[in-house]
PDB file of C-alpha atoms in Angstrom:
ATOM      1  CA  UNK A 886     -56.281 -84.093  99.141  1.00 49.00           C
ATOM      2  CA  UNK A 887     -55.735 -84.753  95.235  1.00 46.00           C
ATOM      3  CA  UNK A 888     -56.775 -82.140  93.438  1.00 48.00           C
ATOM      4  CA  UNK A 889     -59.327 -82.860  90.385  1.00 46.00           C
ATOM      5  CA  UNK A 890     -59.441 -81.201  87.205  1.00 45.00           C
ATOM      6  CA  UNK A 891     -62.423 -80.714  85.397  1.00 43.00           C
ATOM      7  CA  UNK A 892     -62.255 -78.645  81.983  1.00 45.00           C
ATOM      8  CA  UNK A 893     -64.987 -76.328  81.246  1.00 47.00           C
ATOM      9  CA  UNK A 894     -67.924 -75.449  78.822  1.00 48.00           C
ATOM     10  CA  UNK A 895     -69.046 -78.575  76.526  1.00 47.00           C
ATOM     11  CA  UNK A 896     -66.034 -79.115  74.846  1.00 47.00           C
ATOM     12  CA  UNK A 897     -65.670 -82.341  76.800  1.00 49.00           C
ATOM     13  CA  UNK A 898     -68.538 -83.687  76.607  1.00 49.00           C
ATOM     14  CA  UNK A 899     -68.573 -82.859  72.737  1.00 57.00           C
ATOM     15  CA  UNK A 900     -65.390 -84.582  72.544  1.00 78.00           C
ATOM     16  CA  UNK A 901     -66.826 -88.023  73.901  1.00 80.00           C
ATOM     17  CA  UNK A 902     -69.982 -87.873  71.670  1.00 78.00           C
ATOM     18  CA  UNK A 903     -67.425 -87.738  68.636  1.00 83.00           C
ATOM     19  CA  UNK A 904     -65.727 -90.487  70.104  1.00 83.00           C
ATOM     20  CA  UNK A 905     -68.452 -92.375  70.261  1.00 83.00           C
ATOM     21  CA  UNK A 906     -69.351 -91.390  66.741  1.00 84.00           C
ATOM     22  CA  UNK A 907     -66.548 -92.141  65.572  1.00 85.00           C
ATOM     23  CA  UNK A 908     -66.626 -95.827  67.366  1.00 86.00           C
ATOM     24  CA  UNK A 909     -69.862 -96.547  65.908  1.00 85.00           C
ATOM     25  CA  UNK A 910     -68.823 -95.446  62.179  1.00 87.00           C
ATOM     26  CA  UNK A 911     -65.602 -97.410  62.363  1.00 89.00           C
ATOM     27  CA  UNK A 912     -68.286-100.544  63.207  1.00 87.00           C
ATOM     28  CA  UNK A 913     -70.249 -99.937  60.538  1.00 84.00           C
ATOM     29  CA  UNK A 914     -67.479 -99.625  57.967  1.00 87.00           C
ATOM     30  CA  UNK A 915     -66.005-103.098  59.222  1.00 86.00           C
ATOM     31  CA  UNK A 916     -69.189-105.080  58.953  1.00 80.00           C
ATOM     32  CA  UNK A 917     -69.756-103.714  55.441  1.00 81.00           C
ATOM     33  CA  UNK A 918     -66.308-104.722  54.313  1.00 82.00           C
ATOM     34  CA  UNK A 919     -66.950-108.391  56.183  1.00 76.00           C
ATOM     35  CA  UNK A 920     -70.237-108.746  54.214  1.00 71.00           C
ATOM     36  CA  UNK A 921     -68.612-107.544  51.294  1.00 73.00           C
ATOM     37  CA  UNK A 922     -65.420-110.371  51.944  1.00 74.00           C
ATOM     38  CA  UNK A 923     -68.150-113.039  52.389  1.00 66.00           C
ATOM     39  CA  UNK A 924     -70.205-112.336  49.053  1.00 66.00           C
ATOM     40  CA  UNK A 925     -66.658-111.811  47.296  1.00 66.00           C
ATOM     41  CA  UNK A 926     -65.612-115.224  48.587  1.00 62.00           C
ATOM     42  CA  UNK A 927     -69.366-116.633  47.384  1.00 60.00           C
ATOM     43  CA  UNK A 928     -69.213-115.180  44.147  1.00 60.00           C
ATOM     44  CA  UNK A 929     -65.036-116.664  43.908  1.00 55.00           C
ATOM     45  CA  UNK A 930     -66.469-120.338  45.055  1.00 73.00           C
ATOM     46  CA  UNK A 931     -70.228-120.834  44.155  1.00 78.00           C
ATOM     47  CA  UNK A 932     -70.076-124.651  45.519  1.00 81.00           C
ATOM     48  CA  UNK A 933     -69.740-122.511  49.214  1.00 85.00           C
ATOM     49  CA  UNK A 934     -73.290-120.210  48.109  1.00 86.00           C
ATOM     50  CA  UNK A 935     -74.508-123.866  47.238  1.00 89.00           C
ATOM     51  CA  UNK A 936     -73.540-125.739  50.390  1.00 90.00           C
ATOM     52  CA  UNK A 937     -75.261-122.849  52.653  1.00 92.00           C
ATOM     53  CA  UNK A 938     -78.713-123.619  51.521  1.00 92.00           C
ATOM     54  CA  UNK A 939     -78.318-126.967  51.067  1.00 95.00           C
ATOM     55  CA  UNK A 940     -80.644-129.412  52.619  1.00 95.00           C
ATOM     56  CA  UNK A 941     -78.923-131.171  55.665  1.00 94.00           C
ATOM     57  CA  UNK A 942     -76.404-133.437  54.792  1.00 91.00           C
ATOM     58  CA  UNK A 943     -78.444-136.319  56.850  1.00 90.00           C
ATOM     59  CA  UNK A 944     -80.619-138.179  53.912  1.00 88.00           C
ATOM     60  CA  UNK A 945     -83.170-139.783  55.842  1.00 91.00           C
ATOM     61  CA  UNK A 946     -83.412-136.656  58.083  1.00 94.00           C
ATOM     62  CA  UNK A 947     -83.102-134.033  54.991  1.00 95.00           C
ATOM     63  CA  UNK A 948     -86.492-135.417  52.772  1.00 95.00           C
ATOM     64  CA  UNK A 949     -88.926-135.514  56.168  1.00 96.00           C
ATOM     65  CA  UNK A 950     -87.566-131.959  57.370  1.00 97.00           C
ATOM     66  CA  UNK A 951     -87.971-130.623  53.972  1.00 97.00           C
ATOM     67  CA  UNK A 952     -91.037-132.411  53.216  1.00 97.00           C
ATOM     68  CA  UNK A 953     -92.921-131.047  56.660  1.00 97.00           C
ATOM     69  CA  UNK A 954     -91.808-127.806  55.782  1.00 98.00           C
ATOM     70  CA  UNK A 955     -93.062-127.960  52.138  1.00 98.00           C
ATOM     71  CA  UNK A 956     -96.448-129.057  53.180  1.00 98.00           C
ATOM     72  CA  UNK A 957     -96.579-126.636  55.843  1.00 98.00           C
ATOM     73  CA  UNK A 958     -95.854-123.714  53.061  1.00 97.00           C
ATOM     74  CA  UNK A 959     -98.681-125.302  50.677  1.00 98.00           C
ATOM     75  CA  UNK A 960    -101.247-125.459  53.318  1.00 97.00           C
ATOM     76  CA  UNK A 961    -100.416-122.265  55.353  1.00 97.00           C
ATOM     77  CA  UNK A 962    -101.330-120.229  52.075  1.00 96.00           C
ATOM     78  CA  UNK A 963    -104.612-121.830  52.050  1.00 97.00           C
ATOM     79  CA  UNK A 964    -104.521-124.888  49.197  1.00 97.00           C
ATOM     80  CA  UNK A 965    -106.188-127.361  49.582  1.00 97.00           C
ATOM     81  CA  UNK A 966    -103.827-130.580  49.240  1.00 97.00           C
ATOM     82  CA  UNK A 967    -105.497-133.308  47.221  1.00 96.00           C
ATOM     83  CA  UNK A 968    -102.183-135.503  46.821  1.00 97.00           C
ATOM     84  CA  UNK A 969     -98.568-135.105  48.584  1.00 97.00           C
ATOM     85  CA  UNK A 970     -96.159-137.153  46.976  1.00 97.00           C
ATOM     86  CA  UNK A 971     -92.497-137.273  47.820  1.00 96.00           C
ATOM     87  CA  UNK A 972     -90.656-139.498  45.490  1.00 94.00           C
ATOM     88  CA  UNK A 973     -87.285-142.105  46.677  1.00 94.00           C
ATOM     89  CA  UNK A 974     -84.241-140.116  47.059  1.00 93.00           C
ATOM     90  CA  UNK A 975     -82.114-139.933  43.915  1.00 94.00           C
ATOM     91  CA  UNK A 976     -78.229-140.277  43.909  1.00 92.00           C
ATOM     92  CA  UNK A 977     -76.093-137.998  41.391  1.00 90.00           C
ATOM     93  CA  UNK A 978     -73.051-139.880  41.802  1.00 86.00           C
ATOM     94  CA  UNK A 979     -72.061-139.189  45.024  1.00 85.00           C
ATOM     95  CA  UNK A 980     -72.583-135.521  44.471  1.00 89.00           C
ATOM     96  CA  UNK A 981     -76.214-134.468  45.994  1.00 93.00           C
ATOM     97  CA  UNK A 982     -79.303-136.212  46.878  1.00 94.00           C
ATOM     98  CA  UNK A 983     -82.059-135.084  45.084  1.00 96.00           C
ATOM     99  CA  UNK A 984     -85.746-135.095  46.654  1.00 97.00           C
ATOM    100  CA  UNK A 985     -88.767-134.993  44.234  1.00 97.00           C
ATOM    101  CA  UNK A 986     -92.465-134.034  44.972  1.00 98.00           C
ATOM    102  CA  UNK A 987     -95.621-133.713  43.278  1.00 98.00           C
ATOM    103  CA  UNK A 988     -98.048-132.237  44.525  1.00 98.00           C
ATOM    104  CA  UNK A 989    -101.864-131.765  43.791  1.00 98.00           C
ATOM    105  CA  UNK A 990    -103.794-128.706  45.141  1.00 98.00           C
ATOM    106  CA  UNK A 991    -106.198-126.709  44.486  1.00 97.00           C
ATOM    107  CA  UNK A 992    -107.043-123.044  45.669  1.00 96.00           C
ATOM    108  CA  UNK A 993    -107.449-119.183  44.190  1.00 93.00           C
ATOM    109  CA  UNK A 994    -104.937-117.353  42.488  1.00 91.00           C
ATOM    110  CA  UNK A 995    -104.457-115.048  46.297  1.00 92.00           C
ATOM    111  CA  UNK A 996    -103.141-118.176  47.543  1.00 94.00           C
ATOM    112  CA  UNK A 997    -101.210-119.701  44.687  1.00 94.00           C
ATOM    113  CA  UNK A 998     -99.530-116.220  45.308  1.00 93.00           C
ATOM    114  CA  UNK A 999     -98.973-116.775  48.907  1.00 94.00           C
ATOM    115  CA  UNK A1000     -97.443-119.602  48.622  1.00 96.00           C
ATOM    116  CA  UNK A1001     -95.025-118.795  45.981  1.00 94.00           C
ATOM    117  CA  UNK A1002     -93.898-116.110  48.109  1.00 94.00           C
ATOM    118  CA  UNK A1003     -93.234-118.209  51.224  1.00 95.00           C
ATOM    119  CA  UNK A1004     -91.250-120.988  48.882  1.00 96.00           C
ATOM    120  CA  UNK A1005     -89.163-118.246  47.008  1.00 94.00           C
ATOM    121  CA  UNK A1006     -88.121-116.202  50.507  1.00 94.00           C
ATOM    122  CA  UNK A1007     -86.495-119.282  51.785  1.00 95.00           C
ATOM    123  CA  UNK A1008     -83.154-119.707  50.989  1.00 93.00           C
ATOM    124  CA  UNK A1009     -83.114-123.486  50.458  1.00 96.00           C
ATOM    125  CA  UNK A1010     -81.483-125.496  47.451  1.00 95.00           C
ATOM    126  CA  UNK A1011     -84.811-126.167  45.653  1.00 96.00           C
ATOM    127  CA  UNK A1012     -86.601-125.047  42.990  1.00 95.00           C
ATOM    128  CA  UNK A1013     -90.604-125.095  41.106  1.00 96.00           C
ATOM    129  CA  UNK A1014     -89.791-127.411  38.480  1.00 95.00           C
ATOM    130  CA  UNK A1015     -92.744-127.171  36.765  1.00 95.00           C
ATOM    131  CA  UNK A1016     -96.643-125.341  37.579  1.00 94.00           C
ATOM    132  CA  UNK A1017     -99.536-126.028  36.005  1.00 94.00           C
ATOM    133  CA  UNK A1018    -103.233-124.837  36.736  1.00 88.00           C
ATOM    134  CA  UNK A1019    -106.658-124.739  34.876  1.00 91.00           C
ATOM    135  CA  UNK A1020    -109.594-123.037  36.309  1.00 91.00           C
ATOM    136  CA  UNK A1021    -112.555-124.800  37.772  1.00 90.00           C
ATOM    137  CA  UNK A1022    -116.149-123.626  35.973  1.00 87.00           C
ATOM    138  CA  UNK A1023    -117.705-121.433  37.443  1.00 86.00           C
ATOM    139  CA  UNK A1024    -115.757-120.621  40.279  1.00 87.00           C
ATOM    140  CA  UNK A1025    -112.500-118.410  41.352  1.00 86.00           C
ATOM    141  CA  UNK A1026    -110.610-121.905  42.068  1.00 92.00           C
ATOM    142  CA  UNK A1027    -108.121-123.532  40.157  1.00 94.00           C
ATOM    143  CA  UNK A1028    -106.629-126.987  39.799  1.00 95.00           C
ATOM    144  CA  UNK A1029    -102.798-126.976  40.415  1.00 95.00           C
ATOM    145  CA  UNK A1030     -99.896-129.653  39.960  1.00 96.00           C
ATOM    146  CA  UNK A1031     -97.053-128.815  41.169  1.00 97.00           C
ATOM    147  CA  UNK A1032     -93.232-130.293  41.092  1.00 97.00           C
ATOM    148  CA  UNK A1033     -90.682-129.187  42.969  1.00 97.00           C
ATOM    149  CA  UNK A1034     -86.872-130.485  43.583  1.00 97.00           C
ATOM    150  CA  UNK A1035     -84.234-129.738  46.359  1.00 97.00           C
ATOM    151  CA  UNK A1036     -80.889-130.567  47.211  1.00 96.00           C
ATOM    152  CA  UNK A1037     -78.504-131.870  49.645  1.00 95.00           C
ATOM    153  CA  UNK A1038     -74.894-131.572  49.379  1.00 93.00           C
ATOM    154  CA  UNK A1039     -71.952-133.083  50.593  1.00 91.00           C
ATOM    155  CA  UNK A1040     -69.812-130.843  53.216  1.00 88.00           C
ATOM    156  CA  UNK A1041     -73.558-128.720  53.579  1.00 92.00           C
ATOM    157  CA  UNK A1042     -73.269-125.983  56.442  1.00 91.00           C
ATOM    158  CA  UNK A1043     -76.599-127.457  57.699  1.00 89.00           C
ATOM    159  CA  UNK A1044     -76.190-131.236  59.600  1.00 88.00           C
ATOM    160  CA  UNK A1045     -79.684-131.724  60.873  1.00 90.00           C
ATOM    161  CA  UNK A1046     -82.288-128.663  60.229  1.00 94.00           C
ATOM    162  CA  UNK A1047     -82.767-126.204  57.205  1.00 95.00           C
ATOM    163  CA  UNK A1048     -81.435-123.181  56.428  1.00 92.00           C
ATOM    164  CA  UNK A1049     -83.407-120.535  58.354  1.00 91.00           C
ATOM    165  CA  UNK A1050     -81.513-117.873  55.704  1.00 90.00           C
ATOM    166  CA  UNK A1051     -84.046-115.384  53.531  1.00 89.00           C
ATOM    167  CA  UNK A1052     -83.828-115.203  49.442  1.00 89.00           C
ATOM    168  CA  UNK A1053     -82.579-112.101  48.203  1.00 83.00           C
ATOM    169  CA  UNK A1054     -84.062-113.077  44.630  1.00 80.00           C
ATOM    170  CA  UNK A1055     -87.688-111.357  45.236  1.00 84.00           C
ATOM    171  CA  UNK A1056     -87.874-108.237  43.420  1.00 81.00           C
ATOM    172  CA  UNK A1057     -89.990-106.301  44.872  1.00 82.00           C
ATOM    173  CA  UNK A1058     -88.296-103.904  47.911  1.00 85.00           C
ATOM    174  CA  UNK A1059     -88.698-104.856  51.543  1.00 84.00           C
ATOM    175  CA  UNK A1060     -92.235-103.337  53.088  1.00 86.00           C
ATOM    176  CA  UNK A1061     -93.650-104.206  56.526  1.00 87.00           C
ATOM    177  CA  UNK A1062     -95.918-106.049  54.028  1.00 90.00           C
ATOM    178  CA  UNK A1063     -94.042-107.598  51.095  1.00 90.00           C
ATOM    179  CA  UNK A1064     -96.323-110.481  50.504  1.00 92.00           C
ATOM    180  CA  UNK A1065     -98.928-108.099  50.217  1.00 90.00           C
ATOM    181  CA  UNK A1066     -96.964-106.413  47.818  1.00 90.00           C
ATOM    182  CA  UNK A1067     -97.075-109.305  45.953  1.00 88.00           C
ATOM    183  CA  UNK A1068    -100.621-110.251  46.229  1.00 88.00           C
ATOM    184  CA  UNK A1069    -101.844-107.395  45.136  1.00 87.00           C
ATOM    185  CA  UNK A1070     -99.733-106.601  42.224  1.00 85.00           C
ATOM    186  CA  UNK A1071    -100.375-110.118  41.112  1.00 82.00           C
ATOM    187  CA  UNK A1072    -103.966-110.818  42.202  1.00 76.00           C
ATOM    188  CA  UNK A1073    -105.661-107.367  41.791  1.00 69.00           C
ATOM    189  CA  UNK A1074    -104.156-106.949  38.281  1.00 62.00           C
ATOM    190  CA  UNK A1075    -105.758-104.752  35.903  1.00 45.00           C
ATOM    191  CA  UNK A1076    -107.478-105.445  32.855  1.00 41.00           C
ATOM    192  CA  UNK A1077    -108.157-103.175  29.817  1.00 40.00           C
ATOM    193  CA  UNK A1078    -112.029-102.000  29.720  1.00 42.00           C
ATOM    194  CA  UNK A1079    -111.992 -99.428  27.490  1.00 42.00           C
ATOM    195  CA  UNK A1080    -109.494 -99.355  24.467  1.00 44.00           C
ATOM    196  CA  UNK A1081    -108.140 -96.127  23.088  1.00 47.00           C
ATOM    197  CA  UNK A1082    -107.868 -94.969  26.344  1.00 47.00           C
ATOM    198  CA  UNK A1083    -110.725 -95.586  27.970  1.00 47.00           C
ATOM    199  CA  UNK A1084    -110.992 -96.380  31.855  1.00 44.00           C
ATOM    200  CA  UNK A1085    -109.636 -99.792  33.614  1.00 44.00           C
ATOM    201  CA  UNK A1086    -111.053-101.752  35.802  1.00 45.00           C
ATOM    202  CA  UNK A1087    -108.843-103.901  38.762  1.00 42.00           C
ATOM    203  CA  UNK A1088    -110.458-107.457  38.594  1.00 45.00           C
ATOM    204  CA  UNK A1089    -109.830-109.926  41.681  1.00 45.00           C
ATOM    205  CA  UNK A1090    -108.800-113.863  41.156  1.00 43.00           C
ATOM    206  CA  UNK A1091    -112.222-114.847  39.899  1.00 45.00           C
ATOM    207  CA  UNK A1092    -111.422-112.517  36.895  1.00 51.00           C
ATOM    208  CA  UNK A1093    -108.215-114.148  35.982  1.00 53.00           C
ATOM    209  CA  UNK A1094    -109.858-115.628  33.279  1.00 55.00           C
ATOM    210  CA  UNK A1095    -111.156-113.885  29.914  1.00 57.00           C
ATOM    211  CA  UNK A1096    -111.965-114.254  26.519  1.00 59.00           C
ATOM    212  CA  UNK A1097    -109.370-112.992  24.514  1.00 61.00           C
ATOM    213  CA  UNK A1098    -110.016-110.065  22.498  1.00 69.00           C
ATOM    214  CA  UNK A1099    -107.375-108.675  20.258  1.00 75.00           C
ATOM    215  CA  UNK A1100    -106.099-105.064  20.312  1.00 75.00           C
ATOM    216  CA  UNK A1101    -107.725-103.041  17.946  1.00 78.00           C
ATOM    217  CA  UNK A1102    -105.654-101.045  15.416  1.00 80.00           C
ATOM    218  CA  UNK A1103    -106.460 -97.963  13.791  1.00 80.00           C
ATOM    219  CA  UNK A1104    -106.674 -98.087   9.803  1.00 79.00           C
ATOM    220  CA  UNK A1105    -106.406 -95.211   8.200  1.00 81.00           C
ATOM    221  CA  UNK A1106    -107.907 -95.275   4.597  1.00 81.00           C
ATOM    222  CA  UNK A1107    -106.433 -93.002   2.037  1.00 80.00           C
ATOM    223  CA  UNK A1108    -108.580 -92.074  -1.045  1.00 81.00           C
ATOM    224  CA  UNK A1109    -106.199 -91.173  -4.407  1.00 80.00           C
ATOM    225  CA  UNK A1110    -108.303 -89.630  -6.861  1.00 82.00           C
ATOM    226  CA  UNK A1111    -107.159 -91.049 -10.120  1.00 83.00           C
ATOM    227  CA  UNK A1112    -106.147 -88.320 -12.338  1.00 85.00           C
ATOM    228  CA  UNK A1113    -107.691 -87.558 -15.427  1.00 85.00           C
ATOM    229  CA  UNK A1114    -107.353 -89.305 -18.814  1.00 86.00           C
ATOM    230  CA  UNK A1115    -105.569 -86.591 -21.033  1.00 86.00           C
ATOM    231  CA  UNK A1116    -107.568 -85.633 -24.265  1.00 85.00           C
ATOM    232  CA  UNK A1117    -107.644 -87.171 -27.129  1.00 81.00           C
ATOM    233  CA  UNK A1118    -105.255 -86.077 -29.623  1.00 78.00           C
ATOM    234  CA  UNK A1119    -106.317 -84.570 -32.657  1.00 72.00           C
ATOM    235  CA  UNK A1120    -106.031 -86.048 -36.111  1.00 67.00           C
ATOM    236  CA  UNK A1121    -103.073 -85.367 -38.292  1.00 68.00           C
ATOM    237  CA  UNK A1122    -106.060 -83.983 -40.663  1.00 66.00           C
ATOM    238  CA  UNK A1123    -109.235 -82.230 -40.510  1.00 72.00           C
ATOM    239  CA  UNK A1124    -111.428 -84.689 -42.173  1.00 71.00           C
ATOM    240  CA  UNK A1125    -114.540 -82.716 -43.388  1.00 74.00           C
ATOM    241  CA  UNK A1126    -111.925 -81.482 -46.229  1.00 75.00           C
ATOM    242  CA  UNK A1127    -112.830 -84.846 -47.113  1.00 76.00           C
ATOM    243  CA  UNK A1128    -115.832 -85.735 -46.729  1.00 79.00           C
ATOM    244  CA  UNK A1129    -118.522 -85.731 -49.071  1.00 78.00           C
ATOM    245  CA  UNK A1130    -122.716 -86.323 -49.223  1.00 77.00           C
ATOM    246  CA  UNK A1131    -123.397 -89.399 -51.528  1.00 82.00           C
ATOM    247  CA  UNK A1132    -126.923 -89.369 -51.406  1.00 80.00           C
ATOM    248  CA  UNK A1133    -130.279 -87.974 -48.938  1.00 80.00           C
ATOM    249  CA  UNK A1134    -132.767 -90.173 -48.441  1.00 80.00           C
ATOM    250  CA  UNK A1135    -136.315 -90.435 -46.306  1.00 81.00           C
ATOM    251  CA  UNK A1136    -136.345 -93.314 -44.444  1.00 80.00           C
ATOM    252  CA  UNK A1137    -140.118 -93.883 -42.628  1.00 81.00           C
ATOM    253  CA  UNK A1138    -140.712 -90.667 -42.934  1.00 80.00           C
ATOM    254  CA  UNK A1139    -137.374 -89.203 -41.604  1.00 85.00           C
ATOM    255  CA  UNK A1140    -134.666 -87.954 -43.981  1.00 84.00           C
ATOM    256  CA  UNK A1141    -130.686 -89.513 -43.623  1.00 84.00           C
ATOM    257  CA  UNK A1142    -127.821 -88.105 -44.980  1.00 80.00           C
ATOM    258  CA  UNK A1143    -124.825 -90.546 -46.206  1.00 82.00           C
ATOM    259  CA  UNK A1144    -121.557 -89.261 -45.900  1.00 81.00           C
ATOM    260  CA  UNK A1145    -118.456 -90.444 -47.572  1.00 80.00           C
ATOM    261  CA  UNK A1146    -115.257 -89.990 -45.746  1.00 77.00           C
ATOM    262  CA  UNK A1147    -112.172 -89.929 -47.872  1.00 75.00           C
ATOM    263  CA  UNK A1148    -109.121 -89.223 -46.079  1.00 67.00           C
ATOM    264  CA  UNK A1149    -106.228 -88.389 -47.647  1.00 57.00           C
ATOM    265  CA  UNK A1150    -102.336 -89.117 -46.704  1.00 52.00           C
ATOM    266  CA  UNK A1151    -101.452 -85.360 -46.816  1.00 50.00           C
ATOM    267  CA  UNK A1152    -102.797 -82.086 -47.637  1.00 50.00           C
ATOM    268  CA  UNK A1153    -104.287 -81.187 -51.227  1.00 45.00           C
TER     269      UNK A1153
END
């Protein structure tokens, strides 16, 4: 027969695992310097970033794909959609299509939140042009109008569906959870009770809305005492050298004195 060789202790076994290691590091290292060569390439030609979340380049099919998914991401935070409208397509000289809508909702602040959060994790071309709300008396809800654009570009990656790419413009770190995150750092915000440091209370949606109350400042008052008025100064004379009785005379019953004061330029 052949004889087999087998080398002893772990050392061969050892020597595999490092293999292996070794394998799996070399991976790792080329898929970070791939990802790096991609955003490198992005950052070198932004039209490429652009053309990856473009809409498709398919007009027709673009607007209704990106207009189910809008309405989808309005309602599936929990407005209430009181008008949905998508506006014609606009040409920018052959280079995008732009699609407008305006949109009319109303809801709490939770799911204004939610639904911000959904729109700004998608990667897509678009934007929140403009948001407006004003609160509804006497009650947590609030009246929203909303408009938002998007994009399609010539040469997009995308021919006939949206990108199914995630922002990387949120802020806040990745959680099992991150619209939570959100919700609650924006919806369960807190609210000054007691100034000077005094407690705070957390106040939910309904509390969005306060009467404005301006900080107070402290004001120290600091009394000067005026100093005091120095003494008069004394004549360049004494003046009873010169001064002399005229005449005494009783007046109702009470004696005056008259008293003639002469002063004189200088010493006699």
């Amino acid at each position: 027969g052949v004889p087999l060789l087998f080398s002893g202790g772990s050392g061969g076994v050892g020597s595999l695992g490092t293999l292996r290691k070794n394998r799996d590091d070399l991976q790792a290292e080329v898929a970070k310097k791939k990802a790096q060569l991609a955003l490198a390439a992005e950052a070198a030609d932004p039209m490429a970033r652009f053309q990856r979340r473009s809409l498709p380049t398919d007009r027709e099919l673009a607007g209704s794909l990106y207009q189910e998914w809008l309405r989808e991401k309005v309602t599936g935070a929990g407005l209430r959609v009181t008008n949905f409208d998508p506006s014609e397509p606009q040409s920018g000289r052959g280079a995008y299509w732009k699609y407008r809508f305006t949109i009319l909702a109303r809801g709490t602040l939770e799911q204004i939140t939610r639904f911000l959060y959904r729109f700004y994790s998608a990667d897509h071309l678009h934007q929140i042009r403009r948001l407006t709300f004003k609160p509804i008396e006497d009650s947590d809800q609030l009246n929203l109008v909303i408009f938002v654009e998007a994009l399609s570009l010539p040469g997009a990656d995308h021919q006939d569906e949206l990108s199914a790419e995630t922002s990387k413009r949120l802020k806040l770190p990745e959680s099992d959870d991150r619209e939570g995150d959100y919700v609650r750092d924006i919806v369960r915000r807190k609210m000054e009770e007691g100034r000077d440091g005094g407690e705070a209370r957390f106040v939910e949606s309904g509390g969005l809305f306060a009467a404005y109350q301006p900080p107070r400042r402290k004001v120290e008052v600091v009394v000067q005492k005026a100093p005091d008025p120095p003494p008069p100064r004394p004549p360049g004379f004494d003046l009873t050298k010169y001064t002399y009785v005229t005449s005494i005379v009783e007046v109702d019953g009470r004696p005056q004195v008259w008293l003639d004061v002469r002063p004189k330029k200088g010493p006699q």
